[in-house]
PDB file of C-alpha atoms in Angstrom:
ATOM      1  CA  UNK A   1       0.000   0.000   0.000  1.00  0.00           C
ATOM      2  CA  UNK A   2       1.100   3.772  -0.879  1.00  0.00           C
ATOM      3  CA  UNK A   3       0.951   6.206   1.777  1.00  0.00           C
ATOM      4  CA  UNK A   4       0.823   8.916  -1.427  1.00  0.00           C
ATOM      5  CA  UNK A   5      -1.446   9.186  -3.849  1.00  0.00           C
ATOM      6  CA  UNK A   6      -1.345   7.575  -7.201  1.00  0.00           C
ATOM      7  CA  UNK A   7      -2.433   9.238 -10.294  1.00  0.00           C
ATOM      8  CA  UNK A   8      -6.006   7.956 -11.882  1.00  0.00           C
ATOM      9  CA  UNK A   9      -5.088   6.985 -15.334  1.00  0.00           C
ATOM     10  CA  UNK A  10      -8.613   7.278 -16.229  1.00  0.00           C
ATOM     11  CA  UNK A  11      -9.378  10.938 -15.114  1.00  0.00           C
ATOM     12  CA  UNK A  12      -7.809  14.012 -16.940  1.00  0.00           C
ATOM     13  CA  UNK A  13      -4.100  14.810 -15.928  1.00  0.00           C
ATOM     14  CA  UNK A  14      -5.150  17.472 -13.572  1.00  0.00           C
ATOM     15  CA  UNK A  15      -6.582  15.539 -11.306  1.00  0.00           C
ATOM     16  CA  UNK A  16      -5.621  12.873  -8.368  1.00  0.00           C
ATOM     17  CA  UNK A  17      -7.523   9.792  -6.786  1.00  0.00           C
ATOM     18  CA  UNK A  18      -7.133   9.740  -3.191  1.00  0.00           C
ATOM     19  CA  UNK A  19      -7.569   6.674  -1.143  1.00  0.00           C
ATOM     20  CA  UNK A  20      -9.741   7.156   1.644  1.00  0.00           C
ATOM     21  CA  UNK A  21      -7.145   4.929   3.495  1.00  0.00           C
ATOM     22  CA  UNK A  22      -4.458   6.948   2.841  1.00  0.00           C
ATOM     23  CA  UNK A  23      -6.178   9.942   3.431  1.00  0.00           C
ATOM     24  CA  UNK A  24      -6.996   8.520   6.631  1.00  0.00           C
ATOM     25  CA  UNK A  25      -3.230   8.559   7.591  1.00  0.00           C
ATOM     26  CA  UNK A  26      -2.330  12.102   7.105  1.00  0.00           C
ATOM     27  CA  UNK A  27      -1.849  13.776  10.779  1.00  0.00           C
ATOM     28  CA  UNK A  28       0.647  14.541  12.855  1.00  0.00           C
ATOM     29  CA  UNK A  29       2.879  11.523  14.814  1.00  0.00           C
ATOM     30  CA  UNK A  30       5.800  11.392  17.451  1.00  0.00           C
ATOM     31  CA  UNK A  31       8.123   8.598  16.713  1.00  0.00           C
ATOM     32  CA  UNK A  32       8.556   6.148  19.267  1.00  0.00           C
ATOM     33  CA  UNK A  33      11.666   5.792  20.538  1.00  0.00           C
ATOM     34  CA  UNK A  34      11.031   2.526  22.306  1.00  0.00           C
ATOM     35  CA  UNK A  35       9.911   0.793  19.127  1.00  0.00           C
ATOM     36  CA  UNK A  36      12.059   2.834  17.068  1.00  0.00           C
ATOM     37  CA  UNK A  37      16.160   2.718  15.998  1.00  0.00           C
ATOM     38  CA  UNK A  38      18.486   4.906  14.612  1.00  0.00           C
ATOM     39  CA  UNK A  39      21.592   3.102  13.541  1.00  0.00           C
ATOM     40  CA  UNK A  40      24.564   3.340  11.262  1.00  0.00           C
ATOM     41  CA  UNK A  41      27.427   0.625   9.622  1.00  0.00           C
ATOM     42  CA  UNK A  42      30.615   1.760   9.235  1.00  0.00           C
ATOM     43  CA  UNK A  43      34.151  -0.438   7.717  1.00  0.00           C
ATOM     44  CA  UNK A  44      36.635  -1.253  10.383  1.00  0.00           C
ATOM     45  CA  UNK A  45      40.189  -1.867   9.328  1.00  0.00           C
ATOM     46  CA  UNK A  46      39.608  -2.300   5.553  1.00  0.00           C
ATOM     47  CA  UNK A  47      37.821  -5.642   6.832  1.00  0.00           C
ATOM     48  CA  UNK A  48      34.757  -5.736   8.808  1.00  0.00           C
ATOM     49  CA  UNK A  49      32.038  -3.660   9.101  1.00  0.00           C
ATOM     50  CA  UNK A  50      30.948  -2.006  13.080  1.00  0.00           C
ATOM     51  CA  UNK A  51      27.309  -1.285  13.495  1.00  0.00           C
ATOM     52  CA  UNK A  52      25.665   0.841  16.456  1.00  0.00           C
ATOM     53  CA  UNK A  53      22.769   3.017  17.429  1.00  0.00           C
ATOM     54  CA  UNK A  54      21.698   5.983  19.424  1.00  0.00           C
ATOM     55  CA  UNK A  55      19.723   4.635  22.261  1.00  0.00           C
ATOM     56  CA  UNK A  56      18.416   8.381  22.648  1.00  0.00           C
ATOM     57  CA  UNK A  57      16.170  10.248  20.196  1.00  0.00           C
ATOM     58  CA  UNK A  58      13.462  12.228  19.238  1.00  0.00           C
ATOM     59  CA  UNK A  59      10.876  13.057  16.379  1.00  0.00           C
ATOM     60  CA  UNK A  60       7.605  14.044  14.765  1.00  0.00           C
ATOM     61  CA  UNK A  61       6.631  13.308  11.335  1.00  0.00           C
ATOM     62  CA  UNK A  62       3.459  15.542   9.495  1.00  0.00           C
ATOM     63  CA  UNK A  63       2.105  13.047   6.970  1.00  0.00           C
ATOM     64  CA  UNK A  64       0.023  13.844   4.078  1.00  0.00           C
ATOM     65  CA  UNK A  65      -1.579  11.329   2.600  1.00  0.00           C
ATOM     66  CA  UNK A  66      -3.162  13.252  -0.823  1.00  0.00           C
ATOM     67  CA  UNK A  67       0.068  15.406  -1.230  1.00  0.00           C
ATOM     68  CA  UNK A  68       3.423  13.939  -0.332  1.00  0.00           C
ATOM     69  CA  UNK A  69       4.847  17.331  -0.743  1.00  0.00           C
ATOM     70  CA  UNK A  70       3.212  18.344   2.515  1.00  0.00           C
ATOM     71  CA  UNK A  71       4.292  15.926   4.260  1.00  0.00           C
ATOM     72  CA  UNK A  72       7.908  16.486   6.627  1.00  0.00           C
ATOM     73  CA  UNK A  73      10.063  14.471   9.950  1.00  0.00           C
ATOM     74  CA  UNK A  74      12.242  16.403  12.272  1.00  0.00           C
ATOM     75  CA  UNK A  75      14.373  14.059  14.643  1.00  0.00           C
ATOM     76  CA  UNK A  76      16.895  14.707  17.357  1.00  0.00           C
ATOM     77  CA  UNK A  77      19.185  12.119  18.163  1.00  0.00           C
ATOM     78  CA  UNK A  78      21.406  12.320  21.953  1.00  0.00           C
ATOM     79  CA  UNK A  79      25.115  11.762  20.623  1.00  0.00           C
ATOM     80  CA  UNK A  80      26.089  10.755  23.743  1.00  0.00           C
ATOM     81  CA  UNK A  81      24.151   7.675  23.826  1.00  0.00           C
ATOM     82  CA  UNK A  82      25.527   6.178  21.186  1.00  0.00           C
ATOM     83  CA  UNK A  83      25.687   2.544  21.755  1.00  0.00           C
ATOM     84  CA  UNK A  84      28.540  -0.109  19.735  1.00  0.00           C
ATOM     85  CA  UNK A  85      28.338  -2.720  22.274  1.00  0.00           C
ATOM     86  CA  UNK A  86      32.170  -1.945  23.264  1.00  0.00           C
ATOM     87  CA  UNK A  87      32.480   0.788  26.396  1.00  0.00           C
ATOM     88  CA  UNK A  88      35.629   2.396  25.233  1.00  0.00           C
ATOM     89  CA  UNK A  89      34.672   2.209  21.095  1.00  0.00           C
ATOM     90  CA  UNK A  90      31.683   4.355  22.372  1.00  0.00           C
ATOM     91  CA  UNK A  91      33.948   6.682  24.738  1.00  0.00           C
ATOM     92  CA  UNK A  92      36.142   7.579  21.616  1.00  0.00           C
ATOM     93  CA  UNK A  93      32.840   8.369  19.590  1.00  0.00           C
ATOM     94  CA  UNK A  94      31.701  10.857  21.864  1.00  0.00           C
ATOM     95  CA  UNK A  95      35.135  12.255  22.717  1.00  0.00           C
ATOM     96  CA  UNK A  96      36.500  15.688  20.650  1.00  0.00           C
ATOM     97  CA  UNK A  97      38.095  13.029  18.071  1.00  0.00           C
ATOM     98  CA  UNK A  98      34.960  12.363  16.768  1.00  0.00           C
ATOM     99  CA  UNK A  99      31.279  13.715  17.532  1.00  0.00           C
ATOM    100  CA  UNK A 100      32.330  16.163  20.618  1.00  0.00           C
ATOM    101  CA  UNK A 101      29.289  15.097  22.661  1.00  0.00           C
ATOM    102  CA  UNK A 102      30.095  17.834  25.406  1.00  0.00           C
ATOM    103  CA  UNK A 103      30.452  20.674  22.825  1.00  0.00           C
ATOM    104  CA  UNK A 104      27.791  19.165  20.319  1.00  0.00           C
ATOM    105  CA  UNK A 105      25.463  17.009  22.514  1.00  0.00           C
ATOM    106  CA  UNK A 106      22.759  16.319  19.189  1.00  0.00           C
ATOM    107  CA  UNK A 107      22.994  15.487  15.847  1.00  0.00           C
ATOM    108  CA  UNK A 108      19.488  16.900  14.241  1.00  0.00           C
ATOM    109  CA  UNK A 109      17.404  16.452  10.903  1.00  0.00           C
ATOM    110  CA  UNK A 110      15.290  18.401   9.156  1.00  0.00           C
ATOM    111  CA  UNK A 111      13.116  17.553   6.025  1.00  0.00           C
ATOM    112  CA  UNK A 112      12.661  20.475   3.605  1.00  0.00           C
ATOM    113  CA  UNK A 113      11.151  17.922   0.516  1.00  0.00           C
ATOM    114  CA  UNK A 114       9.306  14.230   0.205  1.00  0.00           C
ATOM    115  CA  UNK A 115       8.714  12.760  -2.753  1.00  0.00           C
ATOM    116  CA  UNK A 116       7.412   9.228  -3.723  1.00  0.00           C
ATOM    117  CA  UNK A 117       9.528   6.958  -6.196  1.00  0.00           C
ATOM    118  CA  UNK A 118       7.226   4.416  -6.874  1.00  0.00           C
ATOM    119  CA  UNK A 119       5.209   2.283  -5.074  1.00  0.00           C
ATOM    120  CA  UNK A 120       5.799   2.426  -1.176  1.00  0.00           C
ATOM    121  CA  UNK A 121       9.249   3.870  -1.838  1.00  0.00           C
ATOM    122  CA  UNK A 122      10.215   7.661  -0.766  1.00  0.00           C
ATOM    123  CA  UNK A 123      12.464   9.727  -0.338  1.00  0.00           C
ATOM    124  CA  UNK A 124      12.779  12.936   2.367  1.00  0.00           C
ATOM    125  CA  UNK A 125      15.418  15.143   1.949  1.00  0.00           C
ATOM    126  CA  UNK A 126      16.602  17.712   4.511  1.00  0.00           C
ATOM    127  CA  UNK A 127      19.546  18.939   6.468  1.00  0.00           C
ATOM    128  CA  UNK A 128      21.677  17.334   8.527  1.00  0.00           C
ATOM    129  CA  UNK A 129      23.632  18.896  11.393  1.00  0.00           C
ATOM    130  CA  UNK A 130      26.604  16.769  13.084  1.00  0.00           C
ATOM    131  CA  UNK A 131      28.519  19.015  15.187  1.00  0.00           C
ATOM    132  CA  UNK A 132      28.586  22.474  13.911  1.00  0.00           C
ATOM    133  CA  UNK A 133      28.140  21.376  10.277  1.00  0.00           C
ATOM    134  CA  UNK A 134      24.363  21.543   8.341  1.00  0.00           C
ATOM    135  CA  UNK A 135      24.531  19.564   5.319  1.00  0.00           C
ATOM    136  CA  UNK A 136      21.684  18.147   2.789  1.00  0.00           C
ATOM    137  CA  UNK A 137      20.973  14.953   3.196  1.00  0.00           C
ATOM    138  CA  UNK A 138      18.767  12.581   1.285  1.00  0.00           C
ATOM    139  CA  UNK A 139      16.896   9.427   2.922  1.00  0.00           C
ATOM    140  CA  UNK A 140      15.203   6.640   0.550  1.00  0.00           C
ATOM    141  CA  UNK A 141      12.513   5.276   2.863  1.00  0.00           C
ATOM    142  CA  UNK A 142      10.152   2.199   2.386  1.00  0.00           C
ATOM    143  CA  UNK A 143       6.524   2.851   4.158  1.00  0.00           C
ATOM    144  CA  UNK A 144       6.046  -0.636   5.879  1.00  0.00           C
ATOM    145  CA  UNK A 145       2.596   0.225   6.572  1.00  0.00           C
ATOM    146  CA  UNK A 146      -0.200   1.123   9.186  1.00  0.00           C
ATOM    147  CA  UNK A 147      -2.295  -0.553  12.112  1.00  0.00           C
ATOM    148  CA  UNK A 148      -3.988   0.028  15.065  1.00  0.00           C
ATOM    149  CA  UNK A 149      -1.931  -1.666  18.687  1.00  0.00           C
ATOM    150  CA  UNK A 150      -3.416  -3.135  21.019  1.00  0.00           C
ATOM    151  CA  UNK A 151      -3.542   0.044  23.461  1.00  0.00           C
ATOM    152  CA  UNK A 152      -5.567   1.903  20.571  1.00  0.00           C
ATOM    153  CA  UNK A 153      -2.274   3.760  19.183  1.00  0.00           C
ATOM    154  CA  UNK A 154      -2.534   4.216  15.187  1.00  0.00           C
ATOM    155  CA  UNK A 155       0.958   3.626  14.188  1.00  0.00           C
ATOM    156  CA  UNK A 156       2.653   3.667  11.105  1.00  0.00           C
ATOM    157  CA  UNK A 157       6.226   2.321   9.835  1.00  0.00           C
ATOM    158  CA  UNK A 158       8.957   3.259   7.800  1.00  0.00           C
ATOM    159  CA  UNK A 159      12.473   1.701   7.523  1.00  0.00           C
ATOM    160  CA  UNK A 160      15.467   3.209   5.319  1.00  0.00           C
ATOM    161  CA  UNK A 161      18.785   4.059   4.430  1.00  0.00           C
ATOM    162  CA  UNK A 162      21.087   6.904   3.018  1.00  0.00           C
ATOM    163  CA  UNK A 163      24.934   6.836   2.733  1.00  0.00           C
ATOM    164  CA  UNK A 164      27.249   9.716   3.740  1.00  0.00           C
ATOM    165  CA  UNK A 165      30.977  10.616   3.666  1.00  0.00           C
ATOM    166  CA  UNK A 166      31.635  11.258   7.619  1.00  0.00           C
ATOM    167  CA  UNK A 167      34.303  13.772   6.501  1.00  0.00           C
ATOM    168  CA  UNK A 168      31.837  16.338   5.566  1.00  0.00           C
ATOM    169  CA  UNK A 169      30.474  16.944   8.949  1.00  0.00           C
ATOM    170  CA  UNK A 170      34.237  17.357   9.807  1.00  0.00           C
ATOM    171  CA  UNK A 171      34.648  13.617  11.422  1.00  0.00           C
ATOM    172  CA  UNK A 172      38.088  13.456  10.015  1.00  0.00           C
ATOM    173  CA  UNK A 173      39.927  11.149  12.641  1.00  0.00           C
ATOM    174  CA  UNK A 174      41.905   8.482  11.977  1.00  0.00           C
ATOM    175  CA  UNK A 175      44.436   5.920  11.903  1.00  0.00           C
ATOM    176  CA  UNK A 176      46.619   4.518   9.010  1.00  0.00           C
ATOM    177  CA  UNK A 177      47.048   0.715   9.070  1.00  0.00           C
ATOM    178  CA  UNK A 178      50.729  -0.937   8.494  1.00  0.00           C
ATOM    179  CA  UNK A 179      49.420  -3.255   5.361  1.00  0.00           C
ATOM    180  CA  UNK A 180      47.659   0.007   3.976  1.00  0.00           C
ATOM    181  CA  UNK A 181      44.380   2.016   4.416  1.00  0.00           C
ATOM    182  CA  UNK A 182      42.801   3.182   7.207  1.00  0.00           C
ATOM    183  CA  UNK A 183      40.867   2.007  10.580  1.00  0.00           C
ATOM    184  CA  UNK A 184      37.816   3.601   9.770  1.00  0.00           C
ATOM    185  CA  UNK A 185      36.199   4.324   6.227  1.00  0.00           C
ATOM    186  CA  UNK A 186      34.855   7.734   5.735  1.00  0.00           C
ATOM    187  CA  UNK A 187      31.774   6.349   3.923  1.00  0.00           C
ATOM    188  CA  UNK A 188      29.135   5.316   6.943  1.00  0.00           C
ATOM    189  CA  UNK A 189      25.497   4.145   6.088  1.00  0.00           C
ATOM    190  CA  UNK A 190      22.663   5.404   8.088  1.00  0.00           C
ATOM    191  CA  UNK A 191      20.135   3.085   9.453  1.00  0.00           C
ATOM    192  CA  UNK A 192      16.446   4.567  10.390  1.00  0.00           C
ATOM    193  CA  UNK A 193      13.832   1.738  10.887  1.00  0.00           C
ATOM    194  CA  UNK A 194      10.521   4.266  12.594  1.00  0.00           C
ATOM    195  CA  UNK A 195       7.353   3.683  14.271  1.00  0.00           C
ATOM    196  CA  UNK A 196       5.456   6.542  14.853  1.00  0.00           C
ATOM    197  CA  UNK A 197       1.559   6.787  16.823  1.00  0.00           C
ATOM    198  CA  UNK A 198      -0.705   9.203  15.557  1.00  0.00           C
ATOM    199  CA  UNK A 199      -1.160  12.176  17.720  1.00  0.00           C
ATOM    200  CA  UNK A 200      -5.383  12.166  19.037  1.00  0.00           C
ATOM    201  CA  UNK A 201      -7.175  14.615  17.163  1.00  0.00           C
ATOM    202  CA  UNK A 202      -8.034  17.839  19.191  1.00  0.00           C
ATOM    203  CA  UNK A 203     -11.543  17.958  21.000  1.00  0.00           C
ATOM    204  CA  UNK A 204     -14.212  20.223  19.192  1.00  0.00           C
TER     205      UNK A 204
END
């Protein structure tokens, strides 16, 4: 299913058919960071690759279900809770080598476009802000769909990916390795896998 409309190929050019299903989805939502992760991969020593998350975040998303050009996500991820499964991996993360978690305690995104590719594929773009760096940033989502919990919540899913050079938000260390390269690649892949619950509609 398409959160987004799909043109009618059987009505004139200027207009749209809307689901009323879809339709039904557009609203306001806070993702849920308990069913929620924010995650990236990243090569370790020309060999392996290192995933973690961010254990802290934050978001809304403003879904339109007629006009995907409506529709926008803001999140706020806690850099200092930043998660690798090794204590001391995560210590040098946070430390002024790498994200400055003191100095630059979130790393932020803000949509500024959506657009549907096809089917239940999208993509958001926005800016990006590691440190003190703002940078555009597209994400190619999947919608996974919609349903009702069993607390009453209307939720809806998205999971996706986008791929970024590290180096421009000025994450520059590293380390060069005796048989050649480097300990960490500058290329990292961003992980977003969202649930989000539909915020109640106000009372007339």
């Amino acid at each position: 299913m398409a959160l987004f409309n799909r043109k009618n190929n059987d009505a004139p050019a200027t207009t749209v058919a809307v689901d009323p299903a879809l339709a039904a989805l557009t609203g306001d939502y806070a993702i849920d960071p308990a069913h929620s992760s924010i995650g990236f991969t990243v090569r370790h020593a020309m060999v392996t690759n290192v995933r973690g998350s961010f254990g802290e975040h934050e978001g809304s998303l403003k879904l339109d279900g007629a006009d995907p050009a409506n529709s926008a996500a803001s999140i706020d991820v806690k850099i200092a809770s930043v998660d690798t499964g090794i204590a001391d991996r995560d210590g040098h993360l946070v430390s002024g080598d790498f994200f400055d978690a003191e100095k630059f305690p979130l790393m932020t995104f803000r949509s500024t476009a959506a657009e549907q590719l096809g089917g239940d594929k999208y993509r958001v773009t926005g800016d990006l802000t590691i440190k003190d760096v703002t940078r555009p940033l597209a994400i190619d989502l999947e919608f996974n769909g919609s349903a009702t919990d069993v607390y009453g919540n209307e939720r809806v899913g998205f999971e996706g990916t986008a791929d970024i050079l590290r180096s421009d938000w000025g994450l520059t260390w590293n380390a060069a390795l005796e048989t050649g390269g480097v300990m960490v690649s500058d290329k990292v892949k961003l992980n977003f896998d969202i649930s989000a619950i539909k915020a109640a509609a106000p009372q007339a």
